[in-house]
XYZ file of C-alpha atoms in Angstrom:
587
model
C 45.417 29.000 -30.824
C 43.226 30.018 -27.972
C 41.174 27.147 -26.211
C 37.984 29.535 -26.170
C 36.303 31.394 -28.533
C 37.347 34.538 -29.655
C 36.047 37.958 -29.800
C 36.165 39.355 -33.388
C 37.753 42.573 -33.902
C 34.656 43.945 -35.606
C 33.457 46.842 -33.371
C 30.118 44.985 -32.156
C 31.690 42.292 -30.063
C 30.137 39.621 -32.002
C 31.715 36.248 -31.025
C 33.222 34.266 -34.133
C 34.014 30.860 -33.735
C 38.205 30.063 -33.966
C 39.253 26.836 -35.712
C 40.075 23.569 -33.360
C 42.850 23.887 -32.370
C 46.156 21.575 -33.974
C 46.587 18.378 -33.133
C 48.173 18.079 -29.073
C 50.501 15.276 -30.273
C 52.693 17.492 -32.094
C 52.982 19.931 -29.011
C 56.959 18.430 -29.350
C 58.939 15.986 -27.569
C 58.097 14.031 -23.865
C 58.909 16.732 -21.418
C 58.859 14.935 -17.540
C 57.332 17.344 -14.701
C 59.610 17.174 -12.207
C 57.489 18.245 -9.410
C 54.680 16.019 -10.691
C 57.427 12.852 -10.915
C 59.588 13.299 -8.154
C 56.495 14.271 -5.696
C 54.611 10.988 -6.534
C 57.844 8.789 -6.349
C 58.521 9.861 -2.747
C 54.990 9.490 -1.496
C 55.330 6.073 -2.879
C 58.243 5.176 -1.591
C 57.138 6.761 1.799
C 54.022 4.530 1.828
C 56.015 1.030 1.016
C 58.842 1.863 3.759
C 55.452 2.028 6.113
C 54.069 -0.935 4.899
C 57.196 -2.983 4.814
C 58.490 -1.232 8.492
C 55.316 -1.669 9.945
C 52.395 -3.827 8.047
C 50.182 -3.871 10.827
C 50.064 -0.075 11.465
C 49.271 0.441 7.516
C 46.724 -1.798 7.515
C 44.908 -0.285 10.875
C 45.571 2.941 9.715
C 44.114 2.717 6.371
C 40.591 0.744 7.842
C 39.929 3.450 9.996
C 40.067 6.314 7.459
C 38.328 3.693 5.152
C 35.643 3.211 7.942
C 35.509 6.689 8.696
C 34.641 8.075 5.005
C 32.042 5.328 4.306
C 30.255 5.853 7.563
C 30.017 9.374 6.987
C 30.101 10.045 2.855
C 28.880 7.333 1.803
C 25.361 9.061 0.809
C 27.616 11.474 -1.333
C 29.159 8.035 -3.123
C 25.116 7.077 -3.542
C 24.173 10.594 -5.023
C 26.900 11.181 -7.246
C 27.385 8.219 -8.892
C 23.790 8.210 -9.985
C 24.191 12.030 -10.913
C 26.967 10.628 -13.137
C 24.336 8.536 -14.738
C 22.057 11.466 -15.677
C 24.888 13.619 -17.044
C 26.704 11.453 -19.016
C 22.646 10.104 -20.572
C 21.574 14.142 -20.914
C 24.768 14.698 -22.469
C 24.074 11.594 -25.433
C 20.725 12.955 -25.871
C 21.503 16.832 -26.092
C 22.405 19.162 -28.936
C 25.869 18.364 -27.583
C 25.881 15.073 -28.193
C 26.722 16.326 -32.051
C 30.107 17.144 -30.952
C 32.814 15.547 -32.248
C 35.848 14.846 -30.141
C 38.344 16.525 -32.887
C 38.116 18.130 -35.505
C 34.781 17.917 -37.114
C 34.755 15.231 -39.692
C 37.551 12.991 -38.485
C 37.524 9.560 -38.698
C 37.951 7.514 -35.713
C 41.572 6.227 -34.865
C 40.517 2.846 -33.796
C 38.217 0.733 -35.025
C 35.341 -0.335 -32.886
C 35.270 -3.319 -32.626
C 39.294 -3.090 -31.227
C 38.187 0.363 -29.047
C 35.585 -1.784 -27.118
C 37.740 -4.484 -26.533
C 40.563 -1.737 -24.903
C 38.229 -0.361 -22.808
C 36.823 -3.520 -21.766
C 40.177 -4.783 -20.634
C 41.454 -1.430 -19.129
C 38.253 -0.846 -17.291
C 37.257 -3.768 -15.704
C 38.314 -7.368 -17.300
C 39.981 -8.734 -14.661
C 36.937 -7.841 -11.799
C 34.841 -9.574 -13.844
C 37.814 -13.078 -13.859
C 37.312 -12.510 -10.011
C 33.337 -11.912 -9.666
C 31.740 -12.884 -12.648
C 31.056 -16.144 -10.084
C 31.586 -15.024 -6.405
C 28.782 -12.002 -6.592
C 26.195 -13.115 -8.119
C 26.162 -16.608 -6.026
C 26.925 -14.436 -2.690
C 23.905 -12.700 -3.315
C 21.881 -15.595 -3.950
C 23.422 -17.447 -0.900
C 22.829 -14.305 1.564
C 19.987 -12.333 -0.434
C 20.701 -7.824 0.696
C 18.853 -6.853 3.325
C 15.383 -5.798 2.587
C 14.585 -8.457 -0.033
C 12.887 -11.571 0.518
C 12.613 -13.914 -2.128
C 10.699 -16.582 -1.840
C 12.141 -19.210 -3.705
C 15.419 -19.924 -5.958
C 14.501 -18.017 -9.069
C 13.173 -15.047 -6.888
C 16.528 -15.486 -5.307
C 18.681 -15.111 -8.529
C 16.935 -12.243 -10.724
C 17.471 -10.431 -6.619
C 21.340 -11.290 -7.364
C 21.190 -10.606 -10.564
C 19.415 -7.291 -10.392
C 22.016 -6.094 -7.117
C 24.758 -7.079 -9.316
C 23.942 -5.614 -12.664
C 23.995 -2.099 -9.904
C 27.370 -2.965 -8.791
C 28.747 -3.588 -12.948
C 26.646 -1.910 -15.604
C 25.650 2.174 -15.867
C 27.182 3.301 -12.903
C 30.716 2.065 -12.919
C 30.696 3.067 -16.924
C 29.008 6.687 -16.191
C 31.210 7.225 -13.167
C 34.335 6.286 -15.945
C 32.846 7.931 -19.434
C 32.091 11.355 -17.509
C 35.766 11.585 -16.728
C 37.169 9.854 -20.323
C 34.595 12.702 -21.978
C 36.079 15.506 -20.078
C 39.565 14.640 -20.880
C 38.781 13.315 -24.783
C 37.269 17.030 -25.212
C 39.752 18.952 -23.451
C 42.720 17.118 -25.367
C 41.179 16.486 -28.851
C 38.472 19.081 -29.480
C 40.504 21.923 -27.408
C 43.880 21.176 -27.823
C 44.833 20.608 -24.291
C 47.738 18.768 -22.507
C 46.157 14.869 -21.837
C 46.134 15.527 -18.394
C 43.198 15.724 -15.893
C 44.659 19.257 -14.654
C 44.242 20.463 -18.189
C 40.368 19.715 -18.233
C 39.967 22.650 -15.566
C 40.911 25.294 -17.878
C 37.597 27.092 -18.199
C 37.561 26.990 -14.411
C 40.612 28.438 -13.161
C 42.846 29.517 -16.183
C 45.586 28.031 -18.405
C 48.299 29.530 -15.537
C 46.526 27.469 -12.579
C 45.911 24.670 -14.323
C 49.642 23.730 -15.535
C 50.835 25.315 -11.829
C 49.951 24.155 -8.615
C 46.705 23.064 -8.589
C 46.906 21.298 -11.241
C 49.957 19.550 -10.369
C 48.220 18.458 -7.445
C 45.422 16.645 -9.442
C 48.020 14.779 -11.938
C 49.616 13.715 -8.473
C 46.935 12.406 -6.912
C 45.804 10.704 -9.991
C 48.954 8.903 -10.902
C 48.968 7.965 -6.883
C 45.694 6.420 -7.197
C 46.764 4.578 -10.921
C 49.499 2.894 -9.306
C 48.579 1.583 -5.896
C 45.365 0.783 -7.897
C 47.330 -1.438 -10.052
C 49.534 -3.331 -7.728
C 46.391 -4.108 -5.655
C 45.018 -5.616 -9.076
C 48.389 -7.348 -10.236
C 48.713 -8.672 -6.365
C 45.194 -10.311 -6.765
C 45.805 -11.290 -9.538
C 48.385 -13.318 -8.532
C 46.668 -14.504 -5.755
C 43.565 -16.078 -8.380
C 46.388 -17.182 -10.691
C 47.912 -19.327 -7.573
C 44.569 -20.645 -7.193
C 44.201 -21.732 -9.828
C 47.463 -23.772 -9.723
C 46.273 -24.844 -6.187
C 42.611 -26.297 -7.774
C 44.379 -28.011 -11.062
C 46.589 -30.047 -8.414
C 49.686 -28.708 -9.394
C 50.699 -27.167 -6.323
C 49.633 -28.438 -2.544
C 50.154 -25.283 -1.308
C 50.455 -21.520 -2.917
C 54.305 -20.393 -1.527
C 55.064 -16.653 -1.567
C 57.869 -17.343 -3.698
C 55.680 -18.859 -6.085
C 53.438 -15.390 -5.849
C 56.248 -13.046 -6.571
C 57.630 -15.074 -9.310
C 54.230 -14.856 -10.680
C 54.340 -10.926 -10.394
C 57.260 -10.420 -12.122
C 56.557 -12.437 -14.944
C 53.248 -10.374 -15.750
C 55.243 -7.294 -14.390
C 57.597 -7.975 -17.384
C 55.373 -9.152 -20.027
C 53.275 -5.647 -19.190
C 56.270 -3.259 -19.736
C 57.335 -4.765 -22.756
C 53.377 -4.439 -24.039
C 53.214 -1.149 -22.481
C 56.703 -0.028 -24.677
C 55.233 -1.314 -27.380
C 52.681 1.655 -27.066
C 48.686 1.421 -27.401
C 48.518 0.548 -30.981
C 50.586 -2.360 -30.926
C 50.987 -3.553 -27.576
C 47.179 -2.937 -25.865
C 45.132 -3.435 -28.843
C 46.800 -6.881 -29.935
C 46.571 -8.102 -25.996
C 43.117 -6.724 -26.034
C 41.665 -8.437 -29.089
C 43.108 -11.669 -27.772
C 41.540 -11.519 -24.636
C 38.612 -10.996 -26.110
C 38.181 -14.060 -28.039
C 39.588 -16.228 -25.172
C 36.828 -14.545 -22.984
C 34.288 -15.276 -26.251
C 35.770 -18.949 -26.206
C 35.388 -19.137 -22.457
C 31.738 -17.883 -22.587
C 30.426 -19.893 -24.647
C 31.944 -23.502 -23.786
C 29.959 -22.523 -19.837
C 27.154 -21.789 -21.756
C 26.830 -24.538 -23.968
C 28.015 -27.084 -21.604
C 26.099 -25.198 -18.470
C 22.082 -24.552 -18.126
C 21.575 -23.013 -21.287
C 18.028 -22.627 -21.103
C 18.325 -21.141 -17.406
C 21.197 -18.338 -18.685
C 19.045 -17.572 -21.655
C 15.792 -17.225 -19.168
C 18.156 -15.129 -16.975
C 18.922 -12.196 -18.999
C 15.762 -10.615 -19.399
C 14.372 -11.351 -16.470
C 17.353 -9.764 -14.984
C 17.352 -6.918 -17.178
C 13.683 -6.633 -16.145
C 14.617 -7.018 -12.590
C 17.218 -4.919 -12.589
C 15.036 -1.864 -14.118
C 11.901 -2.386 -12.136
C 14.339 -2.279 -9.205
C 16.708 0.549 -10.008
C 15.219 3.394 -7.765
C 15.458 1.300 -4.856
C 18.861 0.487 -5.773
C 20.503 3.469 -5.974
C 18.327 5.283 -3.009
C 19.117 3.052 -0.500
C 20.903 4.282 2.379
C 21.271 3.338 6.178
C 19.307 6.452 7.379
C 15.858 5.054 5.685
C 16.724 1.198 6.020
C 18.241 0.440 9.160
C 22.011 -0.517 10.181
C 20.976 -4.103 8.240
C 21.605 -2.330 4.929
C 24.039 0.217 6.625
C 26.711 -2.779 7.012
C 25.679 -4.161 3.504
C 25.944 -0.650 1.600
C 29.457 -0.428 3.335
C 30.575 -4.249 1.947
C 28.914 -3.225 -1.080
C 27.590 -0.403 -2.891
C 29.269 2.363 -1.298
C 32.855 0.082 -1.565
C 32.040 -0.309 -5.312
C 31.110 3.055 -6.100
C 34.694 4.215 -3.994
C 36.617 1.697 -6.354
C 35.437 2.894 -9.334
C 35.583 6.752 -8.661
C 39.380 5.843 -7.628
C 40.028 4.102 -10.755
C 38.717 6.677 -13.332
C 42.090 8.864 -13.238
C 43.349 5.917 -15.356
C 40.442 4.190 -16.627
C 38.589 7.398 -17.948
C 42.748 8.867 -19.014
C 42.774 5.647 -21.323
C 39.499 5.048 -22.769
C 39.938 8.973 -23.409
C 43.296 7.963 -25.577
C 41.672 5.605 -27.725
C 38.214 7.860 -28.355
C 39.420 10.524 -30.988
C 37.296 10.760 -34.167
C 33.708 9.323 -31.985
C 31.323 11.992 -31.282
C 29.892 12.638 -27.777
C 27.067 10.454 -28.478
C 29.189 7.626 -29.812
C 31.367 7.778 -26.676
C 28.733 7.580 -24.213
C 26.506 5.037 -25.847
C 29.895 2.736 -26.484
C 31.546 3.501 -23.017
C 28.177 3.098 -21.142
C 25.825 0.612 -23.552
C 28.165 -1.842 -24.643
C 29.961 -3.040 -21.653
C 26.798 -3.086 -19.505
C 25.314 -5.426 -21.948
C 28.315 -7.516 -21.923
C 29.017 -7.548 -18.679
C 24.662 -8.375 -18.428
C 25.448 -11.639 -20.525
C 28.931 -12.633 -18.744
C 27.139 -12.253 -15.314
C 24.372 -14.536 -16.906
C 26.214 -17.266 -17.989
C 28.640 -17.455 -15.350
C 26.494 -16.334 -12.414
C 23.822 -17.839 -13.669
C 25.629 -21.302 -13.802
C 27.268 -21.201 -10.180
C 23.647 -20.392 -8.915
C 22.400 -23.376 -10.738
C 24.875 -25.308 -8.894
C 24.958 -23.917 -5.267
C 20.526 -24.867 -5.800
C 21.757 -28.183 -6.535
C 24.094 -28.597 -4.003
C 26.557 -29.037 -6.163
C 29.291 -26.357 -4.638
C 31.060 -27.080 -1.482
C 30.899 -23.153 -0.562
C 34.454 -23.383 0.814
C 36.181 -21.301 -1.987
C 37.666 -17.957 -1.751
C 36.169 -15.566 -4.193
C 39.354 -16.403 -6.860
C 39.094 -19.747 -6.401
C 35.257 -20.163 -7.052
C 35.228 -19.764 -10.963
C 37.456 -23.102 -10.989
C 35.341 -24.873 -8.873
C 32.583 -23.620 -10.985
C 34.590 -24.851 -14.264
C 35.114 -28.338 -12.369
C 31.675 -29.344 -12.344
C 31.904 -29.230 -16.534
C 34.356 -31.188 -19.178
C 37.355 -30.526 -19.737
C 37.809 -28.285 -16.632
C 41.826 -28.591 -16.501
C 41.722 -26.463 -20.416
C 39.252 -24.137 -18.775
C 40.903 -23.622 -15.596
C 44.280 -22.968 -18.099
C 42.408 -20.891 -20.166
C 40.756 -18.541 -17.359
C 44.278 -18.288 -16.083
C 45.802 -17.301 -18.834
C 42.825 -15.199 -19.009
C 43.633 -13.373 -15.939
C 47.156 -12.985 -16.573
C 46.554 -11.083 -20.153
C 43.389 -9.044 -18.582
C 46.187 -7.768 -16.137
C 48.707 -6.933 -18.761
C 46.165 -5.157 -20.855
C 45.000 -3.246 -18.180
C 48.190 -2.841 -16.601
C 50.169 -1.708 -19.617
C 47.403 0.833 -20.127
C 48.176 2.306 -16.358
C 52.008 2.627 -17.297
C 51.363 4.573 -19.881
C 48.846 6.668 -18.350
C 51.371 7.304 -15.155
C 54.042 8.581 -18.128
C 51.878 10.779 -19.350
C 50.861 12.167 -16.483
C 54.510 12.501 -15.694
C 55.112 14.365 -18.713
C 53.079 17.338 -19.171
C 50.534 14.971 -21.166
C 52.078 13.381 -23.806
C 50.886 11.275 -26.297
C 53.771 8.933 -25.954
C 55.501 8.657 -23.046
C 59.410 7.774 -22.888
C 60.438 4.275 -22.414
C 62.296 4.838 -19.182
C 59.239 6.668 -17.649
C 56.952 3.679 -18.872
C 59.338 1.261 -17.381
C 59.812 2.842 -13.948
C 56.296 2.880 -13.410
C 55.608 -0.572 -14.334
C 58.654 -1.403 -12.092
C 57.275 0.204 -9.139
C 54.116 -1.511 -9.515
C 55.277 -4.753 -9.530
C 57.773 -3.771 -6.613
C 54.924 -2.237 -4.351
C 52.830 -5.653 -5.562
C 55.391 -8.210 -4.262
C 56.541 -6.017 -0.833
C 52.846 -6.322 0.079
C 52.529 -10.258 -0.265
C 56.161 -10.711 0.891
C 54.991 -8.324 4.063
C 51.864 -10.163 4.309
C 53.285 -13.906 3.822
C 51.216 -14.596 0.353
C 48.039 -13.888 1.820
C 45.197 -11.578 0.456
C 44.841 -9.630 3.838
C 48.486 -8.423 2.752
C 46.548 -6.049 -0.240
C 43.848 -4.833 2.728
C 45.859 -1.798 3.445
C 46.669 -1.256 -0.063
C 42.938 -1.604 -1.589
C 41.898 0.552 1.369
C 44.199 3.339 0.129
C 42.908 2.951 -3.195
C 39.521 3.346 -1.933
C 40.469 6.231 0.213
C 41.899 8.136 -2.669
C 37.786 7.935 -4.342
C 36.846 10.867 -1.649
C 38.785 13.981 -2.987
C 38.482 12.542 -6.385
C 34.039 12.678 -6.234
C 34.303 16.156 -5.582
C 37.096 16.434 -8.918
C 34.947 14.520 -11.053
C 31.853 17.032 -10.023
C 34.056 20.036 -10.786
C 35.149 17.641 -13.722
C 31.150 18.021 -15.210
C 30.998 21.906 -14.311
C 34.199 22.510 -16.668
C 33.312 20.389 -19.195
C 30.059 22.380 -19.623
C 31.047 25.458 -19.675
C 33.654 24.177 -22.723
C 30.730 22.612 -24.787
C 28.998 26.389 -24.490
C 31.472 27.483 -26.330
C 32.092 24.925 -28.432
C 32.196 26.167 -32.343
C 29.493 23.731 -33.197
C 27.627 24.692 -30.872
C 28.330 28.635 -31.284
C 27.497 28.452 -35.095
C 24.221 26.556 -34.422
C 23.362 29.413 -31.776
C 24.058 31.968 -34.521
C 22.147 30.349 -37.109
C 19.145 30.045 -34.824
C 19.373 34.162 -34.120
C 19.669 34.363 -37.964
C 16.770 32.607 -38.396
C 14.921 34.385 -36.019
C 15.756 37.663 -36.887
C 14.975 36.971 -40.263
C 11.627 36.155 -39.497
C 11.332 39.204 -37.601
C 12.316 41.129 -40.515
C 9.957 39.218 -42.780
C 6.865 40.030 -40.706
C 7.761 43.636 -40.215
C 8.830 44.271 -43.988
C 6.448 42.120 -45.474
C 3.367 41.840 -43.192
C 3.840 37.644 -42.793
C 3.603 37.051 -46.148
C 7.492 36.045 -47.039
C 9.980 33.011 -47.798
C 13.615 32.217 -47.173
C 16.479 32.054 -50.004
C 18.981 30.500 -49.273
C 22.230 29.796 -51.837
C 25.659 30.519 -52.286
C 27.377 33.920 -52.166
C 25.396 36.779 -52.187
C 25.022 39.508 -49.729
C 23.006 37.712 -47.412
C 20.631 40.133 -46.351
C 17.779 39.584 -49.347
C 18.544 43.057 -50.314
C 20.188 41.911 -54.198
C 16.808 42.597 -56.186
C 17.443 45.645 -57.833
C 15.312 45.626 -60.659
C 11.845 45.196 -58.597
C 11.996 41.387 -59.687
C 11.829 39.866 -56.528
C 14.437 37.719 -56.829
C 17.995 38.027 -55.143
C 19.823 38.191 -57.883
C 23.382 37.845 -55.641
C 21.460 33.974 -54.993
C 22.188 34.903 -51.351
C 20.458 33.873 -48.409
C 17.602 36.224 -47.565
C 14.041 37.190 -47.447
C 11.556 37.888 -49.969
C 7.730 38.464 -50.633
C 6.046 35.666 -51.364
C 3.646 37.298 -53.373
């Protein structure tokens, strides 16, 4: 069927409105794009024989361009990302918020409470292992430039408030404007599940699924993977920690690191074979309740009364300080807040825009049946809040701590959730748990990006073959391990790599804008939409016709069958006697 709508063949050009289209997973077996596959696989294998010929020249290479574009774009990262806000909110609120990603009526194909959970994990689970501690108490250690707080509490709803920014609407906008655009192209369109696909209305069917569009699915599944390693080499790197806190291990070796890779390289792949129903929703829903379980024994045994103060005076703080937030920028606050924007908001707002290819690709998966309105408010709502009570608790209860003088300040940023955990009972279960923890946020997430990279790889496919699935989560364990082994087991092995990542975010921001100009010109043309137009002109035109024919003094009939046009009264009754729709006097 065509993706638009049609012109009838009636004589007066009137547009009817086509059926959706059929479902895009029977579209036939995985087909793998050649160009799109074999292109990405040599770029990566291009960019680990740099970094394992020459680490040093990677990592210089990639800081420059990475200083370069936040120096110079960052105000675009500012503005857009807040213009990703407003869309994705006018979009909930609108007449198109209606719109049902399917076909009208259909049922959702997760439940909620499992869809949340997915998203959670795929989108940012494992940040939130890393700074769910280290941000909020860096903040309240060296308060941003241009605040001065006065005294502790000032101190943490300033921390609070900067890092709500950094983890609520804006990372969820920047990834539900991308997961809408793809949901509605796929489901309500019946478009390949590829980001290329989404530019239809822009540049044609042809384009799209030729060149250009290649181009897009390349640079996406480029940013998914070195994305990924970066995560599952960090991850490491906290789960060594870890090991290193508990007194099992002196020191962290890399042999230790890489062993640690391939076990959650493995245990990903088979999750990620498994496909999303098994595999990412069962890791997903048991993350969940660990992360529940976690929660709640630092906020029982931590300073309840202060977390339960914290959240809405951070929520409070966090509004009354938004503006300021997201218009700050070096040219109206000094190079103070130019440095801090670069270590901060502008590095944030570069991760997230590079990880929406798969992060927005994913939560787009698991989002048929949920109406626009029902995707934004659960993409954008319900992980801000949670994230707004897991920054309380655990932010809230480092702060605590580091105003006591209870924190030595010596930890990395993985290694400060364990000292926080250490200052509680029973800190060698909790330090377990939030490893264990951070090993299953990595799979879910992880698992998710495999599949995402296979379907990318082939033309869009609902499920991707097992080889594809397995290559790509062999490659991103391999490009994981050459960077520590490069790198000798430290983090500033994954500096070139994350600075790639990042540097991927600048072509992307202008996609995603194109991204919001495609997807509404589809919803114009939407049949929802379309029929609701029609009815409108109907109406109108109706009570044109009831003014002219009957001088204002007229009601509608409306019913079933009939001609329509009020015209059935032939015996001077009245009444339609078709029981059509139409006008009559209402004398």
């Amino acid at each position: 069927m065509s993706d638009t709508v049609r012109e009838a063949g009636d004589g007066g050009g009137t547009p009817s409105v086509t059926d959706i289209p059929d479902d895009p997973r029977l579209h036939g077996p995985p087909q793998t794009d050649r160009v799109v596959f074999g292109v990405t696989s040599l770029l990566t294998l291009a960019f680990i024989a740099w970094g394992a010929s020459s680490t040093e020249s990677l990592k210089n290479a990639s800081t420059s361009m990475l200083n370069w574009v936040i120096d110079n774009g960052g105000w675009a990262f500012v503005l857009s990302a807040s213009g990703f806000v407003i869309f994705a909110i006018w979009l909930a609120v609108s007449k198109y918020g209606r719109i049902t990603l399917g076909k009208e009526g259909e049922d959702p194909e997760f439940r909620t409470v499992s869809w949340i959970a997915m998203m959670f994990s795929a989108g940012m689970g494992i940040g939130l292992m890393f700074y769910g501690v280290s941000e909020p108490l860096g903040h309240f250690s060296t308060p941003p430039p241009g605040t001065d707080p006065q005294d502790a509490a000032q101190a943490m709803d300033t921390a609070m408030a900067t890092t709500m920014f950094h983890w609520t609407l804006h990372p969820w906008a920047i990834y539900a404007v991308v997961g809408l655009a793809i949901a509605y192209s796929c489901f309500r369109r019946g478009r390949r599940q590829t980001i290329s696909a989404v530019f239809t209305p822009l540049i044609g069917t042809r384009r799209a699924n030729g060149w250009g569009g290649r181009v897009i699915d390349i640079l996406a599944i480029f940013a998914t993977l070195f994305g990924s390693a970066a995560s599952l080499g960090l991850g490491a790197l906290q789960i060594g920690s870890g090991l290193k806190v508990l007194g099992w291990m002196d020191s962290v070796s890399t042999t230790l690191l890489v062993g640690v890779i391939t076990v959650l390289t493995i245990a990903f792949i088979l999750s990620a074979v498994s496909g999303i129903a098994k595999g990412v929703q069962m890791l997903s829903n048991i993350n969940m309740v660990l992360a529940v379980i976690l929660a709640v024994f630092v906020f029982v045994v931590g300073p309840t009364i202060l977390i339960l103060n914290l959240v809405p005076t951070s929520l409070g703080s966090f509004i009354g300080q938004l503006p300021q937030l997201a218009g700050r920028t070096e040219a109206s606050s000094g190079d103070d807040v130019g440095g801090w924007l670069r270590s901060w908001t502008v590095f944030y707002w570069a991760w997230w825009i590079s990880w929406t290819p798969f992060v927005g690709m994913f939560i787009a998966r698991i989002s048929r049946g949920r109406t626009i309105r029902q995707f934004i408010g659960g993409v954008i709502l319900v992980p801000s809040v949670v994230s707004l009570a897991w920054f309380a608790v655990f932010g809230g209860s480092a702060m605590k701590l580091q105003a006591d003088k209870k924190l030595s300040g010596s930890s990395t940023p993985e290694g400060q959730l364990f000292d926080v955990l250490h200052q509680y009972p029973l800190a060698t279960v909790m330090s377990i748990l939030v490893m264990i923890l951070v090993g299953i946020f990595f799979v879910s997430g992880a698992d998710a990006a495999s599949i995402v990279m296979g379907t990318l790889s082939q033309k869009g496919t609902f499920e991707p073959t097992r080889l594809v699935v397995i290559f790509w989560g062999v490659v991103t364990g391999a490009v994981a391990a050459i960077m520590l082994l490069i790198g000798g087991g430290s983090d500033d092995a994954l500096t070139g790599l994350q600075n790639l990542t990042i540097l991927v975010a600048v072509p992307f921001m202008v996609v995603m804008i194109a991204m919001c100009w495609a997807l509404m010109r589809d919803l114009r043309s939407d049949p929802l939409i379309v029929r609701g137009q029609k009815g409108e002109e109907a109406v109108e035109l109706a009570v044109i016709a009831g003014h002219e024919q009957y001088d204002g003094d007229f009601e509608f009939q409306i019913g079933p069958g009939g001609n329509g046009n009020g015209n059935g009264d032939d015996d001077g009754s009245g009444v339609d006697e078709d029981d059509g729709a139409g006008v009559r006097s209402g004398g």
